[in-house]
Tab-separated table of C-alpha atoms in Angstrom:
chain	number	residue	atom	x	y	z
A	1	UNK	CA	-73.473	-71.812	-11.982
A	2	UNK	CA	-77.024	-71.109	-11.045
A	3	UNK	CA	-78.471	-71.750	-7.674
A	4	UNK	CA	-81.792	-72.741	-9.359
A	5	UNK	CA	-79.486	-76.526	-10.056
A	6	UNK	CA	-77.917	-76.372	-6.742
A	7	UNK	CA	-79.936	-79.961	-6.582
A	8	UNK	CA	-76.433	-81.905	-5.225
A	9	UNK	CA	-76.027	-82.136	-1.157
A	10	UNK	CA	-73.048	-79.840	-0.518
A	11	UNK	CA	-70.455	-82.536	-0.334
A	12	UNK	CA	-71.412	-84.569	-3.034
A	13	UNK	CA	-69.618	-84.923	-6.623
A	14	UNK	CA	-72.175	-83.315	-9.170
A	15	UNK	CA	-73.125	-84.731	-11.724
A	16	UNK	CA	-71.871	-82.757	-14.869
A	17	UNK	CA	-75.181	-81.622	-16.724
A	18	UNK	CA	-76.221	-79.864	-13.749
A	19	UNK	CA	-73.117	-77.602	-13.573
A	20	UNK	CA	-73.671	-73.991	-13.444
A	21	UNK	CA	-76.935	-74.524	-15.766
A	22	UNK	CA	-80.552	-73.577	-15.361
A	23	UNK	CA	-83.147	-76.636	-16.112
A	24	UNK	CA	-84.761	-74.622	-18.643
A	25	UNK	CA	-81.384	-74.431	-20.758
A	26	UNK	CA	-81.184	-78.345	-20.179
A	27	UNK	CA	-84.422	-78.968	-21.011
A	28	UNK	CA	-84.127	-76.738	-24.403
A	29	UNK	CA	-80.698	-78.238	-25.274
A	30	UNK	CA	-82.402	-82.049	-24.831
A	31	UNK	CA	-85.454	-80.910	-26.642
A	32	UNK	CA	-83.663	-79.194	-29.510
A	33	UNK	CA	-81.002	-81.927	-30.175
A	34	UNK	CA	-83.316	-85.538	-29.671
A	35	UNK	CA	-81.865	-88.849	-30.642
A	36	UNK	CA	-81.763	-89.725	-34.673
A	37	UNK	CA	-84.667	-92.285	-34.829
A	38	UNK	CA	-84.224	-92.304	-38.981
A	39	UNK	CA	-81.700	-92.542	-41.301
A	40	UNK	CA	-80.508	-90.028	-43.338
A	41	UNK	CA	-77.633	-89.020	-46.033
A	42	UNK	CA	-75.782	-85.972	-44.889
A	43	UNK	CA	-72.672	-84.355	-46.913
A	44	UNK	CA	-70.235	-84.792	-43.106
A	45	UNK	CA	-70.906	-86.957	-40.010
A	46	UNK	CA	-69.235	-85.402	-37.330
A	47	UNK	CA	-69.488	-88.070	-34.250
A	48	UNK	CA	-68.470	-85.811	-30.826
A	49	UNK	CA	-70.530	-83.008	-29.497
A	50	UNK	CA	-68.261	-80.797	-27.543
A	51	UNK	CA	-66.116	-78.092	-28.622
A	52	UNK	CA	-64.354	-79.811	-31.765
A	53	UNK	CA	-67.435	-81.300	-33.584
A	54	UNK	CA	-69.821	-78.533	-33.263
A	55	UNK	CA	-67.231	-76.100	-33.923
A	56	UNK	CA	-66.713	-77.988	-36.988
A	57	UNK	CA	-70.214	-78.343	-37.743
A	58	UNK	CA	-70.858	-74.852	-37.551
A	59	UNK	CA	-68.216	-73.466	-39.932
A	60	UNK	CA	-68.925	-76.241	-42.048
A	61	UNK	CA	-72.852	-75.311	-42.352
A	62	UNK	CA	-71.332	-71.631	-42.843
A	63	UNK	CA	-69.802	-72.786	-46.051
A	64	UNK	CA	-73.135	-74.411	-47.041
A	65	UNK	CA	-72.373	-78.154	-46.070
A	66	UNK	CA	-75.019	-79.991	-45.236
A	67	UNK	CA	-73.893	-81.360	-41.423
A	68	UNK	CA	-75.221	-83.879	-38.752
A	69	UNK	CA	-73.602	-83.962	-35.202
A	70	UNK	CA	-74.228	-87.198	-33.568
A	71	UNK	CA	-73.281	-87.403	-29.897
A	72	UNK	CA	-73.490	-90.062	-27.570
A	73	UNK	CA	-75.199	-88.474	-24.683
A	74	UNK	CA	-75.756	-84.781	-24.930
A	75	UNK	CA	-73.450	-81.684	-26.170
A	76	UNK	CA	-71.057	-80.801	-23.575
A	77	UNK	CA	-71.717	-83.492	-21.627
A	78	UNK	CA	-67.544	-84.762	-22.223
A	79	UNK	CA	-64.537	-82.386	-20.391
A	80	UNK	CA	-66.272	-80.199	-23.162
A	81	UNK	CA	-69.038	-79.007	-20.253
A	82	UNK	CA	-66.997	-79.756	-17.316
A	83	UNK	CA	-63.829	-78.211	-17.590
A	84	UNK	CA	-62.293	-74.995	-15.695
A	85	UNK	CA	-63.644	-72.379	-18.421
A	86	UNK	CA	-59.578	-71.488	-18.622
A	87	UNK	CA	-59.378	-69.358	-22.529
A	88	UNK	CA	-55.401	-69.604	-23.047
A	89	UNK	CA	-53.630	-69.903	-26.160
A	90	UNK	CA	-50.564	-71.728	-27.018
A	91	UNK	CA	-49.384	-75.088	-26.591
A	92	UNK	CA	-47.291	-77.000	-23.963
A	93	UNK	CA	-44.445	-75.228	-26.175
A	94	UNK	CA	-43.100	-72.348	-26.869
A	95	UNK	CA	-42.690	-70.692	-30.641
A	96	UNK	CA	-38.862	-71.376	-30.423
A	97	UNK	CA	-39.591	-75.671	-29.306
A	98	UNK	CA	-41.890	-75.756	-32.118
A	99	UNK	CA	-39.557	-74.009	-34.460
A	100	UNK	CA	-36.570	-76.920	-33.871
A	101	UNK	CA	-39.582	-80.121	-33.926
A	102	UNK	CA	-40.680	-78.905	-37.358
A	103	UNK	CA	-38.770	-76.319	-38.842
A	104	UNK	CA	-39.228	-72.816	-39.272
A	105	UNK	CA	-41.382	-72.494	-42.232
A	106	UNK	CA	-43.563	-75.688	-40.905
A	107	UNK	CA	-43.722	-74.305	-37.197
A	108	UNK	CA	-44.638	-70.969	-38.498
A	109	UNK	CA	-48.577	-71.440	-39.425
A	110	UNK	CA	-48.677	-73.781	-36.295
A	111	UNK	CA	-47.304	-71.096	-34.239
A	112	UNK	CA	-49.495	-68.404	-35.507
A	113	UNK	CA	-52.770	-70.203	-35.412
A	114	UNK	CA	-52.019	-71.325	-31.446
A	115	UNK	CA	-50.913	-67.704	-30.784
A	116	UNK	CA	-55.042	-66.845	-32.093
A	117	UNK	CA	-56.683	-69.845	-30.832
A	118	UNK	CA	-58.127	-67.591	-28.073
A	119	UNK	CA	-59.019	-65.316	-30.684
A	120	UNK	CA	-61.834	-67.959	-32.076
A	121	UNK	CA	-63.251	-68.620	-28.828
A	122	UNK	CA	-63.988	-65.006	-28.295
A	123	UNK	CA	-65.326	-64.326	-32.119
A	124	UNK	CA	-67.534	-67.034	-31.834
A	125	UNK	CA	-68.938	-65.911	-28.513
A	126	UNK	CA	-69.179	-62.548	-30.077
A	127	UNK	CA	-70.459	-63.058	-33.722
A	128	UNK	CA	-73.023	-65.760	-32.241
A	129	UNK	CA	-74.316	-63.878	-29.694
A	130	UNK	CA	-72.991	-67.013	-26.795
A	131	UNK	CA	-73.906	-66.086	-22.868
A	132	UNK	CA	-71.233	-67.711	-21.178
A	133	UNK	CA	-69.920	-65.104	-18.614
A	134	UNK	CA	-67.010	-64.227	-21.156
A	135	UNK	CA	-64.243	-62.557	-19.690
A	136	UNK	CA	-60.999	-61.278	-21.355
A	137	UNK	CA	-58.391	-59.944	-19.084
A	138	UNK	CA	-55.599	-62.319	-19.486
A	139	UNK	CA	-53.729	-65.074	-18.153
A	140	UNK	CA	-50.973	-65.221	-15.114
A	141	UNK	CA	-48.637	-67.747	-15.036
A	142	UNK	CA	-46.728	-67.528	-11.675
A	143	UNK	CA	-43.356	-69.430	-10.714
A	144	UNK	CA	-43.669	-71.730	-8.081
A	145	UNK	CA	-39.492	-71.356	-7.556
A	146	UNK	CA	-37.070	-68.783	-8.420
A	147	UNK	CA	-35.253	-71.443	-11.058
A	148	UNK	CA	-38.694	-71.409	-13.262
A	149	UNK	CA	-38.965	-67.591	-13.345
A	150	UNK	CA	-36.537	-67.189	-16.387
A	151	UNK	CA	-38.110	-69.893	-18.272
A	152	UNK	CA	-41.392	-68.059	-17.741
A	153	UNK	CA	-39.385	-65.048	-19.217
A	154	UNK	CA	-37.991	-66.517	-21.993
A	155	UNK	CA	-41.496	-67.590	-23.021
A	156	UNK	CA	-42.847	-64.417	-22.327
A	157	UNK	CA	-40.189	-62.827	-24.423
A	158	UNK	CA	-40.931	-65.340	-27.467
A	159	UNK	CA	-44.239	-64.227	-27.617
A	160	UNK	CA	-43.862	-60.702	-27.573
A	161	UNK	CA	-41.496	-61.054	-30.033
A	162	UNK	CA	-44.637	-61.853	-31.826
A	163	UNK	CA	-46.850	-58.923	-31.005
A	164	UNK	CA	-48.686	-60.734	-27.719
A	165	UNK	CA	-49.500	-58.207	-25.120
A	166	UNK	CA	-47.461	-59.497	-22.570
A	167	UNK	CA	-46.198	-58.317	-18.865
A	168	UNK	CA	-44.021	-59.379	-16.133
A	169	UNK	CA	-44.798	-58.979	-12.381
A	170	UNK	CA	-42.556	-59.972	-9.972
A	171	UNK	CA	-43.313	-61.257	-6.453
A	172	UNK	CA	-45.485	-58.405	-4.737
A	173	UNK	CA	-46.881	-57.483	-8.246
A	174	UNK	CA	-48.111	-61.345	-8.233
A	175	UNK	CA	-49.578	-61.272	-4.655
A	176	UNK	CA	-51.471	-58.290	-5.026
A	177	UNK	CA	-52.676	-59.599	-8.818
A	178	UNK	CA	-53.343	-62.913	-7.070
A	179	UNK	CA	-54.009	-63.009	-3.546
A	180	UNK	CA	-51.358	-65.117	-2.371
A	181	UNK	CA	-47.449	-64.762	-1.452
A	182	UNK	CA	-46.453	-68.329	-2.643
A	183	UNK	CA	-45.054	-67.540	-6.320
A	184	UNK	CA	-41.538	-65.652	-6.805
A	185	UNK	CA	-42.915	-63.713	-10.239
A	186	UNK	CA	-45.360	-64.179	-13.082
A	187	UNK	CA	-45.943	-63.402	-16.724
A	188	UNK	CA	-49.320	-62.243	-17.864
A	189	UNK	CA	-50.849	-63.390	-21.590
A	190	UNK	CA	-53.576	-60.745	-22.307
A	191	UNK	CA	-54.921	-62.927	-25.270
A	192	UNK	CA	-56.265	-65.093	-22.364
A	193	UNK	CA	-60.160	-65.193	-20.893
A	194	UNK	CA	-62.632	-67.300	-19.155
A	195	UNK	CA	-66.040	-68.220	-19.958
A	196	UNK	CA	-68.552	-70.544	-18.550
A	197	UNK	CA	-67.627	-73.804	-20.756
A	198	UNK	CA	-71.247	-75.929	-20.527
A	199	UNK	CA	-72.299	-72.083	-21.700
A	200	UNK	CA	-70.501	-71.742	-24.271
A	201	UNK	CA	-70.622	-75.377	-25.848
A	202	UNK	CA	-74.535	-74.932	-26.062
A	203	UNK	CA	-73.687	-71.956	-26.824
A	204	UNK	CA	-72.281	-73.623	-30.090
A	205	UNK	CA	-75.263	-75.816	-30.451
A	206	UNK	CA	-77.450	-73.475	-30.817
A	207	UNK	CA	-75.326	-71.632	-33.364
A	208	UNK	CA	-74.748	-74.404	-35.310
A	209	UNK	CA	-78.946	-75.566	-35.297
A	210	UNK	CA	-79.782	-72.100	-36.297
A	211	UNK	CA	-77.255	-72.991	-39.602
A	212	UNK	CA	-79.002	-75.815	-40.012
A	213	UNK	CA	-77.051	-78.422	-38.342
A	214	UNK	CA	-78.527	-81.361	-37.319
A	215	UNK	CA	-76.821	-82.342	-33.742
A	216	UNK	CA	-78.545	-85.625	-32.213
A	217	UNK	CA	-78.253	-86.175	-28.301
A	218	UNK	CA	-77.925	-89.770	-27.269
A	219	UNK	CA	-77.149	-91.501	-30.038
A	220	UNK	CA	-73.937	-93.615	-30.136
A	221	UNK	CA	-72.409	-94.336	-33.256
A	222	UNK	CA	-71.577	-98.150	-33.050
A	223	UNK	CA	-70.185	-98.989	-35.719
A	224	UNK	CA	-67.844	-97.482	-38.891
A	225	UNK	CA	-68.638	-98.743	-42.364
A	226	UNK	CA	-66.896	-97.969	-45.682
A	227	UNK	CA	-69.544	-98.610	-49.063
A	228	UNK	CA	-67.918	-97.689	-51.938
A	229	UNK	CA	-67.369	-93.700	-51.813
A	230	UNK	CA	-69.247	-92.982	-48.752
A	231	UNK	CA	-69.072	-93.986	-45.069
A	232	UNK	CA	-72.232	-95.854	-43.148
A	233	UNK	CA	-72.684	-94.746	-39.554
A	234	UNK	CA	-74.398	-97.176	-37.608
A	235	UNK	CA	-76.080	-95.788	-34.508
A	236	UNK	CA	-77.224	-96.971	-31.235
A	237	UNK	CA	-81.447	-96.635	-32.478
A	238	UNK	CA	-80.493	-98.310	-35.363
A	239	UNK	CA	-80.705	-95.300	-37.840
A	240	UNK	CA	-77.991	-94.724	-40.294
A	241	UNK	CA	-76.158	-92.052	-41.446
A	242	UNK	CA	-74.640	-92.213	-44.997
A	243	UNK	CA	-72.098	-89.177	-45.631
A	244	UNK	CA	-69.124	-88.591	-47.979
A	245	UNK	CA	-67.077	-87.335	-45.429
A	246	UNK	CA	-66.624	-88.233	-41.495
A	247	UNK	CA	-65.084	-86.425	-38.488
A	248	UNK	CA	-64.155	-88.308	-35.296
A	249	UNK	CA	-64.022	-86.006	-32.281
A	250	UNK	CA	-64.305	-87.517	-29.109
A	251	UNK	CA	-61.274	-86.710	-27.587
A	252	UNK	CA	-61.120	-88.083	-23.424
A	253	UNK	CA	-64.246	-90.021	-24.248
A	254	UNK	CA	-62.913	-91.913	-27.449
A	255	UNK	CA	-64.103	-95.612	-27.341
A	256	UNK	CA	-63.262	-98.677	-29.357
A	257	UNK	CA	-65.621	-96.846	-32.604
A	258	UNK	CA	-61.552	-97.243	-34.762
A	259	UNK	CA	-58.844	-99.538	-33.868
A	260	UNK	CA	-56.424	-98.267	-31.693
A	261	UNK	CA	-57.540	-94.742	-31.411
A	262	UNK	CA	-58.307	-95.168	-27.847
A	263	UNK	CA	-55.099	-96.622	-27.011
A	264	UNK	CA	-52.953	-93.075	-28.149
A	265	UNK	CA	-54.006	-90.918	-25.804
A	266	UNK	CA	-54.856	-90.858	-21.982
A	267	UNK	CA	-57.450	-90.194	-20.798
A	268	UNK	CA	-56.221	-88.584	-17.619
A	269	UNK	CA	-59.171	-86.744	-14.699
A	270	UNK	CA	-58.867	-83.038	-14.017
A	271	UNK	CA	-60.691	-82.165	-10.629
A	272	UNK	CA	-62.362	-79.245	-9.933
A	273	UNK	CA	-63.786	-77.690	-6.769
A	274	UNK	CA	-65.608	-74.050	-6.622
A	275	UNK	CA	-66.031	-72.554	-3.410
A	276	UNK	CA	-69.226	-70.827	-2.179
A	277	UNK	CA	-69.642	-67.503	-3.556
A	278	UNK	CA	-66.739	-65.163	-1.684
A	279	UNK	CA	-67.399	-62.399	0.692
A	280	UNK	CA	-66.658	-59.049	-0.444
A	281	UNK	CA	-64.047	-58.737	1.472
A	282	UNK	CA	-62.266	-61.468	0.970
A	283	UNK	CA	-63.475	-61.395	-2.887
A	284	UNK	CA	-61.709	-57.850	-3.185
A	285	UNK	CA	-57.910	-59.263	-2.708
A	286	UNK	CA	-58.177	-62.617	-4.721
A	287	UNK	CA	-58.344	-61.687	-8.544
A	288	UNK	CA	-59.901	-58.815	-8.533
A	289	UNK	CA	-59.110	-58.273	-11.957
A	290	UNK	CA	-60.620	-61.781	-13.088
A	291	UNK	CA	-57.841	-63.055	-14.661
A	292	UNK	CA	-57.419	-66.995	-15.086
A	293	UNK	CA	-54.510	-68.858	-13.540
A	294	UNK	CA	-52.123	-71.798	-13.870
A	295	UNK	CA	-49.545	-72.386	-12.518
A	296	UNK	CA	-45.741	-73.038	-13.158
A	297	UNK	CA	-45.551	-76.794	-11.737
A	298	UNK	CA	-45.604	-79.728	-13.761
A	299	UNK	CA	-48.267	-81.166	-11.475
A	300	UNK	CA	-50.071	-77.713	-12.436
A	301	UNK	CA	-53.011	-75.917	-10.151
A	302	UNK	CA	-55.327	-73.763	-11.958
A	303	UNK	CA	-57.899	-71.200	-10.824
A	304	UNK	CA	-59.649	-68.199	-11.563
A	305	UNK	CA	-63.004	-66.477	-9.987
A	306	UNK	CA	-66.732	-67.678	-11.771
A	307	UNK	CA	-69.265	-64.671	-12.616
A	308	UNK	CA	-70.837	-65.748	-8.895
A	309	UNK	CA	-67.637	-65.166	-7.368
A	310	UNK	CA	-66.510	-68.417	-6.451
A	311	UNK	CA	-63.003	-69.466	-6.835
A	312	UNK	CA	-62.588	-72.436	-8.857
A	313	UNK	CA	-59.392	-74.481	-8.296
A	314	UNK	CA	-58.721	-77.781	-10.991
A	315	UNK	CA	-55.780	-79.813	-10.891
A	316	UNK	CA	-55.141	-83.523	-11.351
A	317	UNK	CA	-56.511	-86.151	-9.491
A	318	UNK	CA	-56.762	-89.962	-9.587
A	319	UNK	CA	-57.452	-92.359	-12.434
A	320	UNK	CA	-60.729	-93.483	-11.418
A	321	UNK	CA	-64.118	-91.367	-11.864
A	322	UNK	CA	-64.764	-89.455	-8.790
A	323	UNK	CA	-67.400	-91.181	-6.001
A	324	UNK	CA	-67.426	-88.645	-3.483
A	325	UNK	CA	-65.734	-85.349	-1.568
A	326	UNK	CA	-62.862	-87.745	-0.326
A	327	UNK	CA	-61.938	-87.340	-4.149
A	328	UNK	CA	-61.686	-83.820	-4.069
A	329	UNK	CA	-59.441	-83.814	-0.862
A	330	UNK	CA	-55.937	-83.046	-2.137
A	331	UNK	CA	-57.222	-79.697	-4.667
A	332	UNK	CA	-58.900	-78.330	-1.147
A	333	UNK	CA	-55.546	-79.027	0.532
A	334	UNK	CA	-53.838	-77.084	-2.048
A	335	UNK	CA	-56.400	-74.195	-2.148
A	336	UNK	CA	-55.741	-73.956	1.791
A	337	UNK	CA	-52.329	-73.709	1.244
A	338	UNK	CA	-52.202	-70.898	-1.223
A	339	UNK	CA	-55.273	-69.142	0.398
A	340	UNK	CA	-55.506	-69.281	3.927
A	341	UNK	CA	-57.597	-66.712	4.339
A	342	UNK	CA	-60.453	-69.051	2.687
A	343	UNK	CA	-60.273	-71.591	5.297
A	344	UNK	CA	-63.818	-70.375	6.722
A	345	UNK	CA	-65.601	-70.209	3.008
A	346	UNK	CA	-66.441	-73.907	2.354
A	347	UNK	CA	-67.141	-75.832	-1.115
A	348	UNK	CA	-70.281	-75.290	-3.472
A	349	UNK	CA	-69.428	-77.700	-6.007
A	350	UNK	CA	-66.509	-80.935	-7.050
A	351	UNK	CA	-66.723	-82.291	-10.455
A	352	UNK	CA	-63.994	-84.051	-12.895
A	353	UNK	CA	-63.995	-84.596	-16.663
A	354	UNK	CA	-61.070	-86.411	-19.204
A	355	UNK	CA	-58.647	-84.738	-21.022
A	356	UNK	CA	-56.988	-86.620	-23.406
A	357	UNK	CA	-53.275	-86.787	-23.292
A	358	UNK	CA	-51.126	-87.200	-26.424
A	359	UNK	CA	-47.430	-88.639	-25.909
A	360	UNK	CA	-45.524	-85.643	-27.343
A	361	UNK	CA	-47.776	-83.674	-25.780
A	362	UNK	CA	-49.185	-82.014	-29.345
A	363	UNK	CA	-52.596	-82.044	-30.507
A	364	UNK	CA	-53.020	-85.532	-33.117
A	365	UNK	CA	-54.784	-85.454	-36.244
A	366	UNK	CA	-54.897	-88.227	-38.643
A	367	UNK	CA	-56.802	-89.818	-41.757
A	368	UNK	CA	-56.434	-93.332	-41.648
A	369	UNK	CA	-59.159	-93.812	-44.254
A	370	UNK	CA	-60.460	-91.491	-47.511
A	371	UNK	CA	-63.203	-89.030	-45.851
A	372	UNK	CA	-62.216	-90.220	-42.293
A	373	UNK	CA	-60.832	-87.106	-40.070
A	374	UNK	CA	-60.004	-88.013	-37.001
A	375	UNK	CA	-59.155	-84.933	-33.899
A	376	UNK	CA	-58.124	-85.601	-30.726
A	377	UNK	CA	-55.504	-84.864	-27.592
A	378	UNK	CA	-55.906	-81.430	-26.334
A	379	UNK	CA	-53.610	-81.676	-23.383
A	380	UNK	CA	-55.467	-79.404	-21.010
A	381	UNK	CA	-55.888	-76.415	-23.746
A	382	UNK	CA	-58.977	-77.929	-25.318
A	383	UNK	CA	-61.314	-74.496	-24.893
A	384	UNK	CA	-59.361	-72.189	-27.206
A	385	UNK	CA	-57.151	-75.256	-29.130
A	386	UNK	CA	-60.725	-76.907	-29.920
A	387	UNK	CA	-62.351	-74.498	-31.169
A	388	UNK	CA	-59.539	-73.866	-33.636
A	389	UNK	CA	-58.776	-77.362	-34.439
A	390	UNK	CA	-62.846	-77.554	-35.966
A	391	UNK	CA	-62.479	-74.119	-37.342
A	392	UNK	CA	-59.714	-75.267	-39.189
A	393	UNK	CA	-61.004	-78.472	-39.943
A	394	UNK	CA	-63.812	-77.323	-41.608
A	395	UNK	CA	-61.665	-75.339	-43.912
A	396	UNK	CA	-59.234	-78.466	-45.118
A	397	UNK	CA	-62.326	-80.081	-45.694
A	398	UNK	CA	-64.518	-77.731	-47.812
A	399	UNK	CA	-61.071	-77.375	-49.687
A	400	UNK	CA	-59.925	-73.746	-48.636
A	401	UNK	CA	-56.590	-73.419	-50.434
A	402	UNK	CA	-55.911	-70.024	-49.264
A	403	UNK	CA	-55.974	-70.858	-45.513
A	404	UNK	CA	-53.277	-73.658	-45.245
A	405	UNK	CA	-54.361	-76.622	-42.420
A	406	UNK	CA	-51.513	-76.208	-39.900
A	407	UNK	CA	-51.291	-79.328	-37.651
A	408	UNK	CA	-49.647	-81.998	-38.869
A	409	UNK	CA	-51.675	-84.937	-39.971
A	410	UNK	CA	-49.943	-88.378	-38.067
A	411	UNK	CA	-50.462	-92.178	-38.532
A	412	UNK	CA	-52.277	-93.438	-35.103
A	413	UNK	CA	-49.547	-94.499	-32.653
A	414	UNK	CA	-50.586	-96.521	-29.788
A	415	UNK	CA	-49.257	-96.114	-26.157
A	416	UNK	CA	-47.226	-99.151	-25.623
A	417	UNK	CA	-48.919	-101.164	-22.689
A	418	UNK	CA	-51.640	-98.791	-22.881
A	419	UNK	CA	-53.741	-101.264	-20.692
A	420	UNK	CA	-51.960	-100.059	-17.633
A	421	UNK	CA	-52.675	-96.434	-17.925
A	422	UNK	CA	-53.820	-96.009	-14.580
A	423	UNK	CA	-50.604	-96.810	-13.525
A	424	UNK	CA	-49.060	-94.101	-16.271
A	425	UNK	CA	-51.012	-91.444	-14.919
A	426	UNK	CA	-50.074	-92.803	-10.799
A	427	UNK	CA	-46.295	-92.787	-11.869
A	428	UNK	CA	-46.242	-89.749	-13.330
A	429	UNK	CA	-47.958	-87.860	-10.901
A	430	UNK	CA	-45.302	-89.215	-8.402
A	431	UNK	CA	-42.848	-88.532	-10.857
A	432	UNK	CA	-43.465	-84.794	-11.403
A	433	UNK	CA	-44.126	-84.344	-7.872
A	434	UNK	CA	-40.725	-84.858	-7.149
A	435	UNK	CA	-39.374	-82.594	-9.817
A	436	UNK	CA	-41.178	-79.943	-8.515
A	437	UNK	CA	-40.302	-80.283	-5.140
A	438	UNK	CA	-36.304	-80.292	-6.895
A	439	UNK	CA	-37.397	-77.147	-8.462
């Protein structure tokens, strides 16, 4: 965050493309990406602009494919630019779950690409030269009871089995790690990181412009149209894009652009306050060693420290877009509880963005048409799984055989009753509240 954008009353939600950005770099991004105003015939259309399309576009215009990135408002402007900056690999399962769902020889590409996925983040920052406040020093994942700390060792376990530098702490390893005395024991993921995420996706963009992408800032793609071998993209201006191949990647933002795309995920709110920048003192006992954290409950909290050294806390919150700090109440509750000691320290910044929420909890990919790829449903991992998923979409579709595509390509499945998701999200929260007060 910079303090030259600090343009929000303390106490008001901020709007997302002010986060932690400097109006020059907003400015430049706008100026650098303007709306398509003429048509054009480009080898892939790639309609999203966070992490998935431009990491797509980018390895695409590595392998020489001419690319244009049409997004509906501005890169990053999705969860893409307003998530917690959290780097962790893996899925919701563990090597051994994914093992039984597909089989061993299936599971085992899946398994390996997830166990790198922070691996591309951190290339990408690094070969492209990305300023993002990237840090690498690992994940903790601390039990909330006793009866979830072998659970959190069996997964530990799985993944060392695998050649993951791993560790255990138990409970006054954790509190000094952490800063707080409310988990029993943890596991650490050293893979893990942070990074600044509206950073890092312009980051992207400007990677992917200097390859010769074309990425186009507000400019919704309207309409779909199939003419013989190649696709028509119909945009918002009126300009349209003819390509052979197209990629849909708008994740927690999808729309009505393919039928029933929108109704198989959920497009569930994370909420995230940051503190004010912490004292030294106070600074000194929580994280010191800037690791990133989530925990062990279903209804998960996650936090780490920013390069200002605020403490950022995310966790869910209601249905509806945030309108004001009220919003934000029950995250600063649960920041109070685990940190006492910041009760003085007040709140710099609230903000919220979609994640998109598959039912089996996996990431969804599916090609419902020839040259339509469609990406979606990141489950909270969309940093590090994102960033993958366009790496490795780029390769199916430039036809590298010697890199096998490891997700598994699905038929859309809409959410029964998917109307009613607010009240999905509102019973599940209640739901898994309960569990983990069992637990």
């Amino acid at each position: 965050m910079s303090k030259a954008m600090d343009q929000t009353p303390a106490g008001a939600a901020l709007p997302p493309s002010l986060w932690a950005a400097t109006a020059t770099e907003a400015i430049a991004i706008a100026t650098a990406t303007p709306p398509c105003t003429e048509s054009k015939t480009v080898d892939v259309a790639i309609i999203g602009g966070g992490y998935t399309g431009l990491s797509a576009a980018l390895h695409l215009a590595e392998a020489g494919v001419n690319v244009c990135v049409l997004e509906a408002s501005e890169p990053g402007w999705g969860a893409s630019g307003r998530n917690g900056g959290q780097v962790i690999p893996g899925l919701k399962y563990d090597p051994d779950q994914l093992r039984v769902m597909f089989g061993s020889a299936k599971a085992e590409g899946l398994i390996d690409t997830i166990g790198k996925a922070a691996d591309t983040v951190f290339d990408l920052i690094a070969r492209h030269n990305i300023d993002c406040d990237a840090v690498r020093n690992g994940w903790i994942q601390p039990a909330h009871s006793a009866a979830v700390m072998p659970v959190l060792e069996k997964r530990a376990a799985q993944w060392a089995e695998r050649g993951a530098p791993i560790e255990l702490l138990d409970r006054d390893a954790v509190a000094r790690r952490i800063g707080t005395s409310a988990y029993v024991g943890a596991w650490v993921d050293r893979r893990a990181g942070s990074i600044h995420p509206l950073k890092y996706c312009r980051g992207l963009a400007r990677a992917a412009l200097a390859q010769g992408v074309a990425i186009h800032g507000n400019t919704p793609v309207v309409r779909l149209e199939r003419q013989g071998q190649r696709w028509l993209l119909h945009t918002g201006q009126g300009a349209i894009i003819t390509a052979e191949r197209v990629i849909i990647a708008t994740n927690g933002y999808t729309g009505a652009l393919w039928p029933q795309l929108k109704q198989s995920v959920i497009a569930a709110n994370s909420f995230i306050v940051a503190t004010r920048p912490l004292p030294a003192a106070l600074g000194d006992s929580i994280l010191a060693g800037k690791e990133v954290v989530s925990d062990s409950r279903r209804l998960l909290l996650y936090y780490r420290r920013d390069a200002e050294g605020r403490l950022l806390m995310g966790g869910r919150g209601p249905f509806p877009d945030p309108r004001g700090p009220q919003d934000f109440a029950h995250l600063e509750r649960s920041l109070a509880l685990l940190f006492p000691q910041l009760a003085e320290v007040g709140y710099e910044y609230r903000w919220a963005g979609r994640v998109a929420i598959t039912r089996d909890f996996l990431p969804h990919v599916h090609e419902p048409a020839a040259g339509l790829t469609i990406a979606l449903g990141y489950n909270g991992r969309g940093i590090a799984m994102a960033s993958t998923m366009g790496r490795c979409l780029a390769q199916r579709l430039t036809g590298d055989a010697a890199t096998p595509f490891p997700f598994p390509v699905s038929t859309i499945q809409p959410i029964p009753f998917h109307g009613l998701q607010r009240f999905y999200i509102a019973a599940g929260v209640a739901y898994y509240s309960v569990l983990d007060k069992l637990s």
